[in-house]
PDB file as gemmi writes it, atoms N, CA and C in Angstrom:
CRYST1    1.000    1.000    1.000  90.00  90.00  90.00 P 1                      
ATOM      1  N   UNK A   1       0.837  -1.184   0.000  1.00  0.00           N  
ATOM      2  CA  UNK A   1       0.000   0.000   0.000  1.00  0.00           C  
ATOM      3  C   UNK A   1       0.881   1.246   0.000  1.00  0.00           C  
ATOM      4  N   UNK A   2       0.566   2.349  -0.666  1.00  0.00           N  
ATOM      5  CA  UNK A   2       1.126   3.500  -0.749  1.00  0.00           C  
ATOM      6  C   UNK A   2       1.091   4.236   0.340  1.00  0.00           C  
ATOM      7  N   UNK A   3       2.148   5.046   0.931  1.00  0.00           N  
ATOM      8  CA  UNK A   3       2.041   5.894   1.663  1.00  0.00           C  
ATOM      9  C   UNK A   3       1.790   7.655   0.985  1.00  0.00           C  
ATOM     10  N   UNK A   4       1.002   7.695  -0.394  1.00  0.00           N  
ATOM     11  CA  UNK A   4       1.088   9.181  -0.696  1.00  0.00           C  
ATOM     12  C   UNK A   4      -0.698   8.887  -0.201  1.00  0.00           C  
ATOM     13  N   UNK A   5      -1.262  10.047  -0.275  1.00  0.00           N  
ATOM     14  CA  UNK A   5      -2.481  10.479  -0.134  1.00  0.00           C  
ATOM     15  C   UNK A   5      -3.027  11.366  -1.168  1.00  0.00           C  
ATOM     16  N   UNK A   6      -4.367  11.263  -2.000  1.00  0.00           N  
ATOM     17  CA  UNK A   6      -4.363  12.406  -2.755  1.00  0.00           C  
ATOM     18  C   UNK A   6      -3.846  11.937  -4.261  1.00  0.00           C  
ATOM     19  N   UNK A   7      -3.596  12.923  -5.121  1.00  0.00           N  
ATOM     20  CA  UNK A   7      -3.483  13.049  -6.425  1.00  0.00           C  
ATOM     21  C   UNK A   7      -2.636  13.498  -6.818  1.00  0.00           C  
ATOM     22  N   UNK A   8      -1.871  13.435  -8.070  1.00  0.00           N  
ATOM     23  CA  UNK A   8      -0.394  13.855  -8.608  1.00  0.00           C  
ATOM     24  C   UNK A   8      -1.324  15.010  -8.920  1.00  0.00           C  
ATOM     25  N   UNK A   9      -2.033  15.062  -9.584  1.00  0.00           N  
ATOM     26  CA  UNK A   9      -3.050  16.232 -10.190  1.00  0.00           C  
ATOM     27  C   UNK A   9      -4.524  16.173  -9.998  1.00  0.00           C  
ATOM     28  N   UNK A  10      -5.247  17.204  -9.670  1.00  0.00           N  
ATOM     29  CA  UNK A  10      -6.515  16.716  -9.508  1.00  0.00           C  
ATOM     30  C   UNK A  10      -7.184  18.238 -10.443  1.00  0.00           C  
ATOM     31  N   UNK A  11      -8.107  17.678 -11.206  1.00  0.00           N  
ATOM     32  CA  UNK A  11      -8.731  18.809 -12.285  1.00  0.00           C  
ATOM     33  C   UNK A  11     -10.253  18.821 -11.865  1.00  0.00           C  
ATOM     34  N   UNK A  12     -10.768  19.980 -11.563  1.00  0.00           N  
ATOM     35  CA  UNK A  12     -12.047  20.218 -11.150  1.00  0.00           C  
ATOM     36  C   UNK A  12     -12.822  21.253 -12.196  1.00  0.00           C  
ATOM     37  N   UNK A  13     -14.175  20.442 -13.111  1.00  0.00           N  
ATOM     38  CA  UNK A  13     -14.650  21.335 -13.891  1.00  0.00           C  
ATOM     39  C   UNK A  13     -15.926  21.390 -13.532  1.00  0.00           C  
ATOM     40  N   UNK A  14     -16.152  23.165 -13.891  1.00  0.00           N  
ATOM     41  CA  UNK A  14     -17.840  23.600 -13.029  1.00  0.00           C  
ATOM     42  C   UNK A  14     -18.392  23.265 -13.988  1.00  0.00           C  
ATOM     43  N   UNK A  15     -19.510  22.238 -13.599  1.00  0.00           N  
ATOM     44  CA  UNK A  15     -20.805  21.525 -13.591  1.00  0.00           C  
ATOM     45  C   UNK A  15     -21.849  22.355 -13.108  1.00  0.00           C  
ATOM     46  N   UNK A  16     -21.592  23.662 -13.097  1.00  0.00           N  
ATOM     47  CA  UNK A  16     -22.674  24.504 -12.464  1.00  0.00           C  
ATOM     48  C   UNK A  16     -23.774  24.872 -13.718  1.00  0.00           C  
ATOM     49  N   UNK A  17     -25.119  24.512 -13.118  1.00  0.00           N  
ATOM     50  CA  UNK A  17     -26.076  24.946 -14.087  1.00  0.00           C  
ATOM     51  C   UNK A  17     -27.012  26.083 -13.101  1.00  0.00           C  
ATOM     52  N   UNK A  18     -27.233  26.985 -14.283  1.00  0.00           N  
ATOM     53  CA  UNK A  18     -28.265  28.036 -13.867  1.00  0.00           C  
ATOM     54  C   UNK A  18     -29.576  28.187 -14.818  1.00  0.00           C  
ATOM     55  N   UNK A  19     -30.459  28.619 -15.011  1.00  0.00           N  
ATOM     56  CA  UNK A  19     -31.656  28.461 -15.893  1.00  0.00           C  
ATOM     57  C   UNK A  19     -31.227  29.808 -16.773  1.00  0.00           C  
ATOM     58  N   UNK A  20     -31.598  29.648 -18.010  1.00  0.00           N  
ATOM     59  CA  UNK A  20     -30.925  29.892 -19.005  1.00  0.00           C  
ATOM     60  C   UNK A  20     -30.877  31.638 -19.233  1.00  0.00           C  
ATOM     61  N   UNK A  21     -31.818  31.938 -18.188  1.00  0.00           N  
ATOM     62  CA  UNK A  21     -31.833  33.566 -18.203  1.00  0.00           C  
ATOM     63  C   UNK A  21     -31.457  34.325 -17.715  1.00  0.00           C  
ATOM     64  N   UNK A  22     -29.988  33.376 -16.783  1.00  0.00           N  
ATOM     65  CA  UNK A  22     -29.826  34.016 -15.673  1.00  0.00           C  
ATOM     66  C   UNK A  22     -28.570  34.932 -16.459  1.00  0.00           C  
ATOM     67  N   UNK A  23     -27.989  36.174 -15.745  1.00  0.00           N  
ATOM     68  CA  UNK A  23     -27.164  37.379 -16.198  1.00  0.00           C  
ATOM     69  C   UNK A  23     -25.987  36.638 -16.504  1.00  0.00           C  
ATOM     70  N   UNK A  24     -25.398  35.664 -15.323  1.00  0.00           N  
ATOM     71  CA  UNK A  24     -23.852  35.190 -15.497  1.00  0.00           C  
ATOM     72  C   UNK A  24     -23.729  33.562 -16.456  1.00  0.00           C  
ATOM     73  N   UNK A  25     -24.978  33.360 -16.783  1.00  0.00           N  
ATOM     74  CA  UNK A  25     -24.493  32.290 -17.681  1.00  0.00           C  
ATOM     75  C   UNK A  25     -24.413  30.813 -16.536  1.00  0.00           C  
ATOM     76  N   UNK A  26     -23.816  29.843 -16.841  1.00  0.00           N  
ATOM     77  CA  UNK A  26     -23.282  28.471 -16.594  1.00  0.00           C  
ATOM     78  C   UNK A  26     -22.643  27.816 -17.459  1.00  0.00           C  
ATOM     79  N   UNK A  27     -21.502  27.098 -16.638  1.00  0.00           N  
ATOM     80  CA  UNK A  27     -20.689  26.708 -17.503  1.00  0.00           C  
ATOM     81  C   UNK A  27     -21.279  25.012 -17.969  1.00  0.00           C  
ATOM     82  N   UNK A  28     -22.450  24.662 -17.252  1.00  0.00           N  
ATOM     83  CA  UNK A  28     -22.646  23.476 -17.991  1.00  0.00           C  
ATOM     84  C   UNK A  28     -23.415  23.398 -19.260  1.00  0.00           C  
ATOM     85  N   UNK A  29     -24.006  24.512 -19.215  1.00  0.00           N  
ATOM     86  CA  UNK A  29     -24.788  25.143 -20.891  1.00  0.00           C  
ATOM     87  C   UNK A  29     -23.357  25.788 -22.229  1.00  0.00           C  
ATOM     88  N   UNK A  30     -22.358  25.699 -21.623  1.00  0.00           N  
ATOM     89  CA  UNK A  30     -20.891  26.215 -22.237  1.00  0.00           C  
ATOM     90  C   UNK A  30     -20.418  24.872 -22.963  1.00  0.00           C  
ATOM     91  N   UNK A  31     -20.879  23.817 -22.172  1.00  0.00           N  
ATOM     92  CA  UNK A  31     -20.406  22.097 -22.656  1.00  0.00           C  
ATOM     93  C   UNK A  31     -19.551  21.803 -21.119  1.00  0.00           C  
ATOM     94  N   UNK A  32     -19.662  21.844 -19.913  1.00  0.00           N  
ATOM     95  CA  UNK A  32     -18.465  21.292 -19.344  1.00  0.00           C  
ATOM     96  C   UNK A  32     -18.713  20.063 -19.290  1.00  0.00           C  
ATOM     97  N   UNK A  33     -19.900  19.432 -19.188  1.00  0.00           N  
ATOM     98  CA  UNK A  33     -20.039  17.987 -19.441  1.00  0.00           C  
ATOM     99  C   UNK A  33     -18.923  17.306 -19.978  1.00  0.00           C  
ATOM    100  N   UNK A  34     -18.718  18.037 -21.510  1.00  0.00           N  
ATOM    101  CA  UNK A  34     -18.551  16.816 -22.682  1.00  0.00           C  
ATOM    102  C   UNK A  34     -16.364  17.320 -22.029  1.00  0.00           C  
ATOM    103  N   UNK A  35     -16.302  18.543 -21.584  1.00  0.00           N  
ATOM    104  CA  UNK A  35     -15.065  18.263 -21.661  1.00  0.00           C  
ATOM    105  C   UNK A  35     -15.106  18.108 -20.072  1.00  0.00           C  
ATOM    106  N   UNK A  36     -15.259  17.484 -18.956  1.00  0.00           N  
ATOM    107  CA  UNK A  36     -15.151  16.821 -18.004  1.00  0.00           C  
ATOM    108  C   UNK A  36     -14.886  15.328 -18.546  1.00  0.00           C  
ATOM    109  N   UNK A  37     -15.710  14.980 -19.683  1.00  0.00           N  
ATOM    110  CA  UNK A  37     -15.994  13.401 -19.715  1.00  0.00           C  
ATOM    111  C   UNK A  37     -14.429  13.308 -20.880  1.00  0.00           C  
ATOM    112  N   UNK A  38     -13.995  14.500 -21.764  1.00  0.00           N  
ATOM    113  CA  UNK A  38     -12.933  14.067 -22.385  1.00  0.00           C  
ATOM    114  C   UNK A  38     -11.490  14.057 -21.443  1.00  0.00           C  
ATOM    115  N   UNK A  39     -12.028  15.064 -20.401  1.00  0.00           N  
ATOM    116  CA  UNK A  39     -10.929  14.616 -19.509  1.00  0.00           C  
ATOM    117  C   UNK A  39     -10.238  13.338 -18.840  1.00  0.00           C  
ATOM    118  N   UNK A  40     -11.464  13.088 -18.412  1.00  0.00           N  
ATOM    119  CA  UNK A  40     -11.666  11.293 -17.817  1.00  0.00           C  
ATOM    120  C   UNK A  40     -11.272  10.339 -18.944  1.00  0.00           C  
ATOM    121  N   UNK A  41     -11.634  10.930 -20.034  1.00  0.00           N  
ATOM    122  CA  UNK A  41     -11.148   9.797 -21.172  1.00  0.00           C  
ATOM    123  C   UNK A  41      -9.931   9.856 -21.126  1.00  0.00           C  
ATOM    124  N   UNK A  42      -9.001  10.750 -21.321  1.00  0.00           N  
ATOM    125  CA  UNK A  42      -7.440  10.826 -21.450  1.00  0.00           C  
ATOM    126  C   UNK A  42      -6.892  10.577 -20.163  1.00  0.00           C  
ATOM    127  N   UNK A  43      -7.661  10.809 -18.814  1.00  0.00           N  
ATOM    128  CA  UNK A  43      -7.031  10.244 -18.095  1.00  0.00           C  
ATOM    129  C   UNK A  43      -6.629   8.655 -17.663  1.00  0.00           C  
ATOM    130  N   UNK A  44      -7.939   8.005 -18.221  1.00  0.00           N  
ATOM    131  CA  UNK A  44      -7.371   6.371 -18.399  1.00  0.00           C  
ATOM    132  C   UNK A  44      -7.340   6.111 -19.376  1.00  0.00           C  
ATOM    133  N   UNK A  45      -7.112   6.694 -20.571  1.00  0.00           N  
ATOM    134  CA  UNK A  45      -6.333   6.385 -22.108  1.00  0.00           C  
ATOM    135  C   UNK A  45      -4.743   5.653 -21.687  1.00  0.00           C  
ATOM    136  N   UNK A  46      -4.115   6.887 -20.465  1.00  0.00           N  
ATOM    137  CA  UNK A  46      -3.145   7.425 -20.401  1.00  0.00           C  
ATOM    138  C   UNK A  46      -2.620   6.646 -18.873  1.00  0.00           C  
ATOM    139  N   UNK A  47      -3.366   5.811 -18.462  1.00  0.00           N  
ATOM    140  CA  UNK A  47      -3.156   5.065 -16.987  1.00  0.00           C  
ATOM    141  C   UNK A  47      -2.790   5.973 -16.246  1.00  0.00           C  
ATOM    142  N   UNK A  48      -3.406   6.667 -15.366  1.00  0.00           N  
ATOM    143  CA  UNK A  48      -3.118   7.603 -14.623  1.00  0.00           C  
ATOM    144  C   UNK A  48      -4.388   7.739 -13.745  1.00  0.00           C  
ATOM    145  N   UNK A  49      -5.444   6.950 -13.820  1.00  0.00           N  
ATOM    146  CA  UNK A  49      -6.048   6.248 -12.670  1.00  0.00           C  
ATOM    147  C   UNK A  49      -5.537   6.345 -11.069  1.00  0.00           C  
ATOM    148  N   UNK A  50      -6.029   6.838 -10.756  1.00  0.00           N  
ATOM    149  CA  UNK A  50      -5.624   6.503  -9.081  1.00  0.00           C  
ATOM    150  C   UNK A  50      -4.489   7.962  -9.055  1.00  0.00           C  
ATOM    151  N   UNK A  51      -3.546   8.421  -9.857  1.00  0.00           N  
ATOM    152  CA  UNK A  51      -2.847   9.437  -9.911  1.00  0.00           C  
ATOM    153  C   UNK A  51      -3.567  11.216 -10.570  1.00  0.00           C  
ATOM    154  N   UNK A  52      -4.262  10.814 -11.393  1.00  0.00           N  
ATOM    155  CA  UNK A  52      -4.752  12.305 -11.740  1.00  0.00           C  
ATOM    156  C   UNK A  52      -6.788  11.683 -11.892  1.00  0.00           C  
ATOM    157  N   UNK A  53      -7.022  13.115 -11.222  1.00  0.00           N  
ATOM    158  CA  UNK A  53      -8.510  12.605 -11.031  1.00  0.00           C  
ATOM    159  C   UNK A  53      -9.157  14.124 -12.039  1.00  0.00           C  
ATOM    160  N   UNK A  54     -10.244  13.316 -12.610  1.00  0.00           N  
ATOM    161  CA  UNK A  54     -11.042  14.576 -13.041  1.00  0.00           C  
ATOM    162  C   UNK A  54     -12.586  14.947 -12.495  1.00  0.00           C  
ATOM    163  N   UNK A  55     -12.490  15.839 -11.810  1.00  0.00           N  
ATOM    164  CA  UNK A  55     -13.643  15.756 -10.956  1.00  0.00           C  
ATOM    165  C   UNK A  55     -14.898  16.884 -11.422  1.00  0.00           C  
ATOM    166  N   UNK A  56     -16.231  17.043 -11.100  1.00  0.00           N  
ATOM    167  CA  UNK A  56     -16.864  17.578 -11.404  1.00  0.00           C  
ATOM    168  C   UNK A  56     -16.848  18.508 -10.112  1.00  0.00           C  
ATOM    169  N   UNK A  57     -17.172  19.943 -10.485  1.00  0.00           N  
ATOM    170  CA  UNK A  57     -17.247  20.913  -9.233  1.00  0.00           C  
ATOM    171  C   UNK A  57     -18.649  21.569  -9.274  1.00  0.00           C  
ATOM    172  N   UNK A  58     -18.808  21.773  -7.853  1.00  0.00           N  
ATOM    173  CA  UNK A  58     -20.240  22.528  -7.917  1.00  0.00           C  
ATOM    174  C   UNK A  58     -20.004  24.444  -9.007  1.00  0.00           C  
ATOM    175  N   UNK A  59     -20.798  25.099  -8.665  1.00  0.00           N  
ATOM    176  CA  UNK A  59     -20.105  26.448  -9.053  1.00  0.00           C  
ATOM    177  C   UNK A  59     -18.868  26.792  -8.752  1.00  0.00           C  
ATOM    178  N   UNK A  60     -17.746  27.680  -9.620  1.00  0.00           N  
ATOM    179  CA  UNK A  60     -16.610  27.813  -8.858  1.00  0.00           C  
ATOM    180  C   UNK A  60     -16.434  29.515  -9.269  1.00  0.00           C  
ATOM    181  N   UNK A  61     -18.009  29.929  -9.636  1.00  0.00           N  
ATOM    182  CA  UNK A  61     -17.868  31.530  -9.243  1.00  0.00           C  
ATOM    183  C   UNK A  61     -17.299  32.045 -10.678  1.00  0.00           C  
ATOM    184  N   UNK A  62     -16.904  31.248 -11.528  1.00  0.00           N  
ATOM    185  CA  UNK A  62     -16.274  31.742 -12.655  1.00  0.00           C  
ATOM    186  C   UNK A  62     -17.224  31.583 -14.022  1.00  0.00           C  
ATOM    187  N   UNK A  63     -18.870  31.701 -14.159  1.00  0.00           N  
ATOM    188  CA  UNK A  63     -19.286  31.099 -15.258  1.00  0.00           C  
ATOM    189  C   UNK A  63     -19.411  31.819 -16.237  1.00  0.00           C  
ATOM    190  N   UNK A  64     -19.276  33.630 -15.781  1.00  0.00           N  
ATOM    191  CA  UNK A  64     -19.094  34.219 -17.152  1.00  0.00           C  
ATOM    192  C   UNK A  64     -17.938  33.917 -18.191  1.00  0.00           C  
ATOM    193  N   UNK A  65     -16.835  33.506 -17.270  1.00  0.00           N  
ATOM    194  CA  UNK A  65     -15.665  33.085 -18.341  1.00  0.00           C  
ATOM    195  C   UNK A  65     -15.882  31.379 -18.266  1.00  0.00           C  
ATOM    196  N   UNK A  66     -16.562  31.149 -18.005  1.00  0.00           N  
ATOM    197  CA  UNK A  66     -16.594  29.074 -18.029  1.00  0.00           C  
ATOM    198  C   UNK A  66     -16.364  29.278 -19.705  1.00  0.00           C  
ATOM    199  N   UNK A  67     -16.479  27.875 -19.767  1.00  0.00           N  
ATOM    200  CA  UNK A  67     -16.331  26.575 -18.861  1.00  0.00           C  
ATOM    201  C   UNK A  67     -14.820  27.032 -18.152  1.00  0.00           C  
ATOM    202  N   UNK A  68     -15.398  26.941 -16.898  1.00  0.00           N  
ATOM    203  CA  UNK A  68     -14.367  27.071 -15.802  1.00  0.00           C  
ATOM    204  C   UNK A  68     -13.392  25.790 -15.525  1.00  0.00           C  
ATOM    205  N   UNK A  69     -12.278  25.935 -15.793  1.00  0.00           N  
ATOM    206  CA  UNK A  69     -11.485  24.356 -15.496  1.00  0.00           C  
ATOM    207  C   UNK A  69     -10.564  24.442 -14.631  1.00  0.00           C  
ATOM    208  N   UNK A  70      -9.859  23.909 -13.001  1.00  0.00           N  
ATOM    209  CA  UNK A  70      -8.897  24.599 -11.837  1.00  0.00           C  
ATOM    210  C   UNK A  70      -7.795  23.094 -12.106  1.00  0.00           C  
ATOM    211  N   UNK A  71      -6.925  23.094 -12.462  1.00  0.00           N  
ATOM    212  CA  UNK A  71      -6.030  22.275 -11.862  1.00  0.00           C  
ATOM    213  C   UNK A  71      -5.350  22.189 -10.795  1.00  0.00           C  
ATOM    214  N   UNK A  72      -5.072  21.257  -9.612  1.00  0.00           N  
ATOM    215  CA  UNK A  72      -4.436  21.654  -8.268  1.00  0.00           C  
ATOM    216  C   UNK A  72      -3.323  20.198  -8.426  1.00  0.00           C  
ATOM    217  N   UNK A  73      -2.396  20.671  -8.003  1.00  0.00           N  
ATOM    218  CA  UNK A  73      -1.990  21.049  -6.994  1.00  0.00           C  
ATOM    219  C   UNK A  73      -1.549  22.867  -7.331  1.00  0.00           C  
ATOM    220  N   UNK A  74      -1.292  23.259  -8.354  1.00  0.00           N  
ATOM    221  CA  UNK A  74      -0.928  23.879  -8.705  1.00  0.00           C  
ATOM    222  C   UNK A  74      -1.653  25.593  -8.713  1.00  0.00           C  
ATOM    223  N   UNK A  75      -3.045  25.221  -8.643  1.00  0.00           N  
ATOM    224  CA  UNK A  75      -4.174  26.190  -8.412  1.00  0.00           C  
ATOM    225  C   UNK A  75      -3.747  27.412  -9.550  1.00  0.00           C  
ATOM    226  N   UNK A  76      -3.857  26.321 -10.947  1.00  0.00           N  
ATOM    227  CA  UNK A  76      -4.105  26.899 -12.268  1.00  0.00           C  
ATOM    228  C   UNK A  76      -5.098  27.164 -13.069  1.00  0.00           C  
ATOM    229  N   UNK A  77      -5.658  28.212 -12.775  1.00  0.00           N  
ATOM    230  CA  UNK A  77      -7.399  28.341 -13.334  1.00  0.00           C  
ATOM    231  C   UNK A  77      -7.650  28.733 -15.088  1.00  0.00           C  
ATOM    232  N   UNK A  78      -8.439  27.536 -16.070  1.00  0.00           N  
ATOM    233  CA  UNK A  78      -8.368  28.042 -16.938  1.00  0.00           C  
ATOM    234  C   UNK A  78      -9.663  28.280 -17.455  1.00  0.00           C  
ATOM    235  N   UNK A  79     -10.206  29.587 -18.330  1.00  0.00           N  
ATOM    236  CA  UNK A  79     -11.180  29.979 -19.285  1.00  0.00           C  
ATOM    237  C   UNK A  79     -12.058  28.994 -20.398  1.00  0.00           C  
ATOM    238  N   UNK A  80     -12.864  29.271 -20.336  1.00  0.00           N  
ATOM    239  CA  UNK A  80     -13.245  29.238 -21.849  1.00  0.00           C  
ATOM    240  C   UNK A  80     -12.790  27.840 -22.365  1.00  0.00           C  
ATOM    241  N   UNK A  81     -13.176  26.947 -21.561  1.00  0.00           N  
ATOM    242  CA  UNK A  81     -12.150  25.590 -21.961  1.00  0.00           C  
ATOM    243  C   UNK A  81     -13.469  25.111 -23.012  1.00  0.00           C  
ATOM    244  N   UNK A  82     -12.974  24.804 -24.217  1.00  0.00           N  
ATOM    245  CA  UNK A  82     -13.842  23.690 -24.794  1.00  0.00           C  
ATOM    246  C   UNK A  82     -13.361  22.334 -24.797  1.00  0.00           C  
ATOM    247  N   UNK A  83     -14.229  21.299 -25.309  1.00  0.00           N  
ATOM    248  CA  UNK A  83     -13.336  19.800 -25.828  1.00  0.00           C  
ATOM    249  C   UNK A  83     -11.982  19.826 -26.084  1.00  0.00           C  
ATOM    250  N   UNK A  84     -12.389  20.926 -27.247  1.00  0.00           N  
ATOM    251  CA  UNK A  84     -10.858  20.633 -28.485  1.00  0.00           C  
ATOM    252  C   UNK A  84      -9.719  21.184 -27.815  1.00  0.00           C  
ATOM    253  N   UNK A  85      -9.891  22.239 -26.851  1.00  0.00           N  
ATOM    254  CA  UNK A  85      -8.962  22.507 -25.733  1.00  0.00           C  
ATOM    255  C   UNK A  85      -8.260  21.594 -24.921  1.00  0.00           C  
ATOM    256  N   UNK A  86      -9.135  20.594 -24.477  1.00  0.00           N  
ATOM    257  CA  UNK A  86      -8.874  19.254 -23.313  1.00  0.00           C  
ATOM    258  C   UNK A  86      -7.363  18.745 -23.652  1.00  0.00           C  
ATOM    259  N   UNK A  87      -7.307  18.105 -24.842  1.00  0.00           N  
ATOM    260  CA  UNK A  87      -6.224  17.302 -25.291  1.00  0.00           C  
ATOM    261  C   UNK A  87      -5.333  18.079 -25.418  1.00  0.00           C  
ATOM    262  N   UNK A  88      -4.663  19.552 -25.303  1.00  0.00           N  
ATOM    263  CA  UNK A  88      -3.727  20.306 -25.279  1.00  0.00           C  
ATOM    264  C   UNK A  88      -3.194  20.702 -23.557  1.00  0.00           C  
ATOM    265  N   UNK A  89      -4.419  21.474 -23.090  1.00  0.00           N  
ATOM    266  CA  UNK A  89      -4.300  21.015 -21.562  1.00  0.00           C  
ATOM    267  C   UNK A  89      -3.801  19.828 -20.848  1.00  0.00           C  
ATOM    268  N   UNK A  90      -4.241  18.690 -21.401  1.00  0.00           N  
ATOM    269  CA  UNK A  90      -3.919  17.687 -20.687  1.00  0.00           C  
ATOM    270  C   UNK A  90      -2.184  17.062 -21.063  1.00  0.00           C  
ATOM    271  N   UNK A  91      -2.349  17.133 -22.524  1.00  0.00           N  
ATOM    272  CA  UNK A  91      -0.745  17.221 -22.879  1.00  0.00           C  
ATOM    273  C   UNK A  91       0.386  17.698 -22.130  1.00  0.00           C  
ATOM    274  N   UNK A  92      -0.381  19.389 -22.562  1.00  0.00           N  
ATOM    275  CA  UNK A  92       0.995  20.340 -22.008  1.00  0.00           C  
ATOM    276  C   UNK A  92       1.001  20.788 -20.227  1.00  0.00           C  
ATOM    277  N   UNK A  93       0.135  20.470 -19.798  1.00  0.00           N  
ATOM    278  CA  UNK A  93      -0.462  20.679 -18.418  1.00  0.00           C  
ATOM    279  C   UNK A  93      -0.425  19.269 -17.429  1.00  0.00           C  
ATOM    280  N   UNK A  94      -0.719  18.606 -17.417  1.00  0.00           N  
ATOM    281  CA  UNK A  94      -0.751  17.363 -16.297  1.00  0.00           C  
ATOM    282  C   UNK A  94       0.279  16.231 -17.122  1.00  0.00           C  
ATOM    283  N   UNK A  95       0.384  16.595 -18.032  1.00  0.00           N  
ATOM    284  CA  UNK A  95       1.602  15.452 -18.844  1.00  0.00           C  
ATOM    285  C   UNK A  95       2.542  16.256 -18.550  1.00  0.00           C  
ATOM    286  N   UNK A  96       3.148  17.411 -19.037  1.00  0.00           N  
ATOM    287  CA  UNK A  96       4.137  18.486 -19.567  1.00  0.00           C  
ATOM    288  C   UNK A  96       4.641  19.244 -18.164  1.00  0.00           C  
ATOM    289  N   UNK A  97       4.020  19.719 -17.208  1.00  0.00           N  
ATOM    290  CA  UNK A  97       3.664  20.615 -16.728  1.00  0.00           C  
ATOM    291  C   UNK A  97       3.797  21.986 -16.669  1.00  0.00           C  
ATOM    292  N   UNK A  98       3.580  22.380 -18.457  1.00  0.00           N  
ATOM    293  CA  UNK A  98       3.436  23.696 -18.404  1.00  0.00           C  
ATOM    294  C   UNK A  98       2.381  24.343 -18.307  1.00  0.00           C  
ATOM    295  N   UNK A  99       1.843  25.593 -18.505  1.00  0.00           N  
ATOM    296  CA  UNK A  99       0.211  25.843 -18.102  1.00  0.00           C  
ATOM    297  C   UNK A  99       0.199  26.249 -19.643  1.00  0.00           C  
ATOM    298  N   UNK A 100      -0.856  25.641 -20.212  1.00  0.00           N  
ATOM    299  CA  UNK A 100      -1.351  26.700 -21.515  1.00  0.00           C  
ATOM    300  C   UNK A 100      -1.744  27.861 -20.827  1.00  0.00           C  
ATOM    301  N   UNK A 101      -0.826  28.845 -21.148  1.00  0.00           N  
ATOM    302  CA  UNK A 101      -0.795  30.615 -20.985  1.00  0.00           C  
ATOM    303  C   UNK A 101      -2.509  30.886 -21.587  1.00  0.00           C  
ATOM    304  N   UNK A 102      -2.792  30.691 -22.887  1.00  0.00           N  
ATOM    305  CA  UNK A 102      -3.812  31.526 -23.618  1.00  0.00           C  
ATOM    306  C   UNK A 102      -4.960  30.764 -23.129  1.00  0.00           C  
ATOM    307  N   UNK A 103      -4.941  29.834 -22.342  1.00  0.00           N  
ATOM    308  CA  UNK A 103      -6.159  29.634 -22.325  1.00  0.00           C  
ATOM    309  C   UNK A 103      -6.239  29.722 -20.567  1.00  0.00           C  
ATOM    310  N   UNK A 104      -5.291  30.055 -19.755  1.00  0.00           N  
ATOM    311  CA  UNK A 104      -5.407  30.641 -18.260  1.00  0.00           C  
ATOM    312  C   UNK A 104      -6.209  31.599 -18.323  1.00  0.00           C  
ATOM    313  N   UNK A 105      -7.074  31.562 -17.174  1.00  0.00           N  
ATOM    314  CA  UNK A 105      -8.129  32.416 -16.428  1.00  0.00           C  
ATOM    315  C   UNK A 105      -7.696  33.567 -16.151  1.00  0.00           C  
ATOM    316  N   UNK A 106      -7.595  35.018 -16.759  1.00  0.00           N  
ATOM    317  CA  UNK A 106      -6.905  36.154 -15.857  1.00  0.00           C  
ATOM    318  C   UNK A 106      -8.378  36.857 -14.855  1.00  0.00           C  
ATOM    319  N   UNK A 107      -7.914  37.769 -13.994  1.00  0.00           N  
ATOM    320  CA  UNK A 107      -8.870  38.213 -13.486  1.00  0.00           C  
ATOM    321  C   UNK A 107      -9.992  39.029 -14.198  1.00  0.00           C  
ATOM    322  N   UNK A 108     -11.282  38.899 -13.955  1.00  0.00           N  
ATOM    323  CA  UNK A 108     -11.839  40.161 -14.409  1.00  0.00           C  
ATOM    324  C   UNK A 108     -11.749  41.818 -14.317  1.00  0.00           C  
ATOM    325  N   UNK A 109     -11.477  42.060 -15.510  1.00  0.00           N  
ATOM    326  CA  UNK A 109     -11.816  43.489 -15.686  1.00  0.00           C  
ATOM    327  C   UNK A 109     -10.468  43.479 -15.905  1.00  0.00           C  
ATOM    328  N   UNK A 110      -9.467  42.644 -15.918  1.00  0.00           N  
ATOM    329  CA  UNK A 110      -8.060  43.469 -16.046  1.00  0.00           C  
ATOM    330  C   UNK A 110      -7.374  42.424 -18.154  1.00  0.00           C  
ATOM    331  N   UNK A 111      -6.985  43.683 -18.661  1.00  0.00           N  
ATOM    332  CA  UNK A 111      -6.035  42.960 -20.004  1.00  0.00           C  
ATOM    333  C   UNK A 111      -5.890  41.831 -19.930  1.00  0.00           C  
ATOM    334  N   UNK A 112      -5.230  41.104 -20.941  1.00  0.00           N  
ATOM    335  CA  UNK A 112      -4.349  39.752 -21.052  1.00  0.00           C  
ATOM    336  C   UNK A 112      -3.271  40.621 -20.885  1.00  0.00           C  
TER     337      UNK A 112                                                      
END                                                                             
């Protein structure tokens, strides 16, 4: 039995739904579904089971820029994630560990 606890990486995407009129949107009307579930796919494509988890999150406050996606350990927040995004993230990010820059979360109201 292992003595680590926890996850090499753990990826949390908001699953938050709001009814469709609301001002800030939801990121599960954005698709986070389909890229939560491509996450999970590459994560046991890639045996990494038991080491990187992809988890669904309640709101995480971010749905005007959702699909909201947080990687930790690292507490790397990214934008606007679609599908076709996933497989670059997951590459260059939990494989690589660099952060895709253009698709990181900056704060609101401030430039890239």
């Amino acid at each position: 039995m292992s003595d680590r606890v926890g996850f090499d990486k753990h990826i949390f995407v908001c699953m938050n739904e709001r009814r469709p009129e609301h001002s800030r949107g939801c990121c599960l009307a954005k698709g986070s579904a389909a890229v939560r579930a491509r996450f999970k796919t590459l994560v046991a494509e890639h045996g990494l089971t038991g080491r990187v988890r992809a988890n669904e999150a309640g709101c995480l406050d971010m749905c005007e820029q959702g699909v909201a996606v947080v990687v930790y350990p690292e507490a790397v927040w990214y934008a606007a994630v679609t599908v076709e995004d996933v497989d670059r993230i997951f590459h260059e990010h939990i494989l690589g560990g660099r952060v895709v820059e253009d698709k990181r979360m900056h704060p609101q109201g401030k430039d890239d």
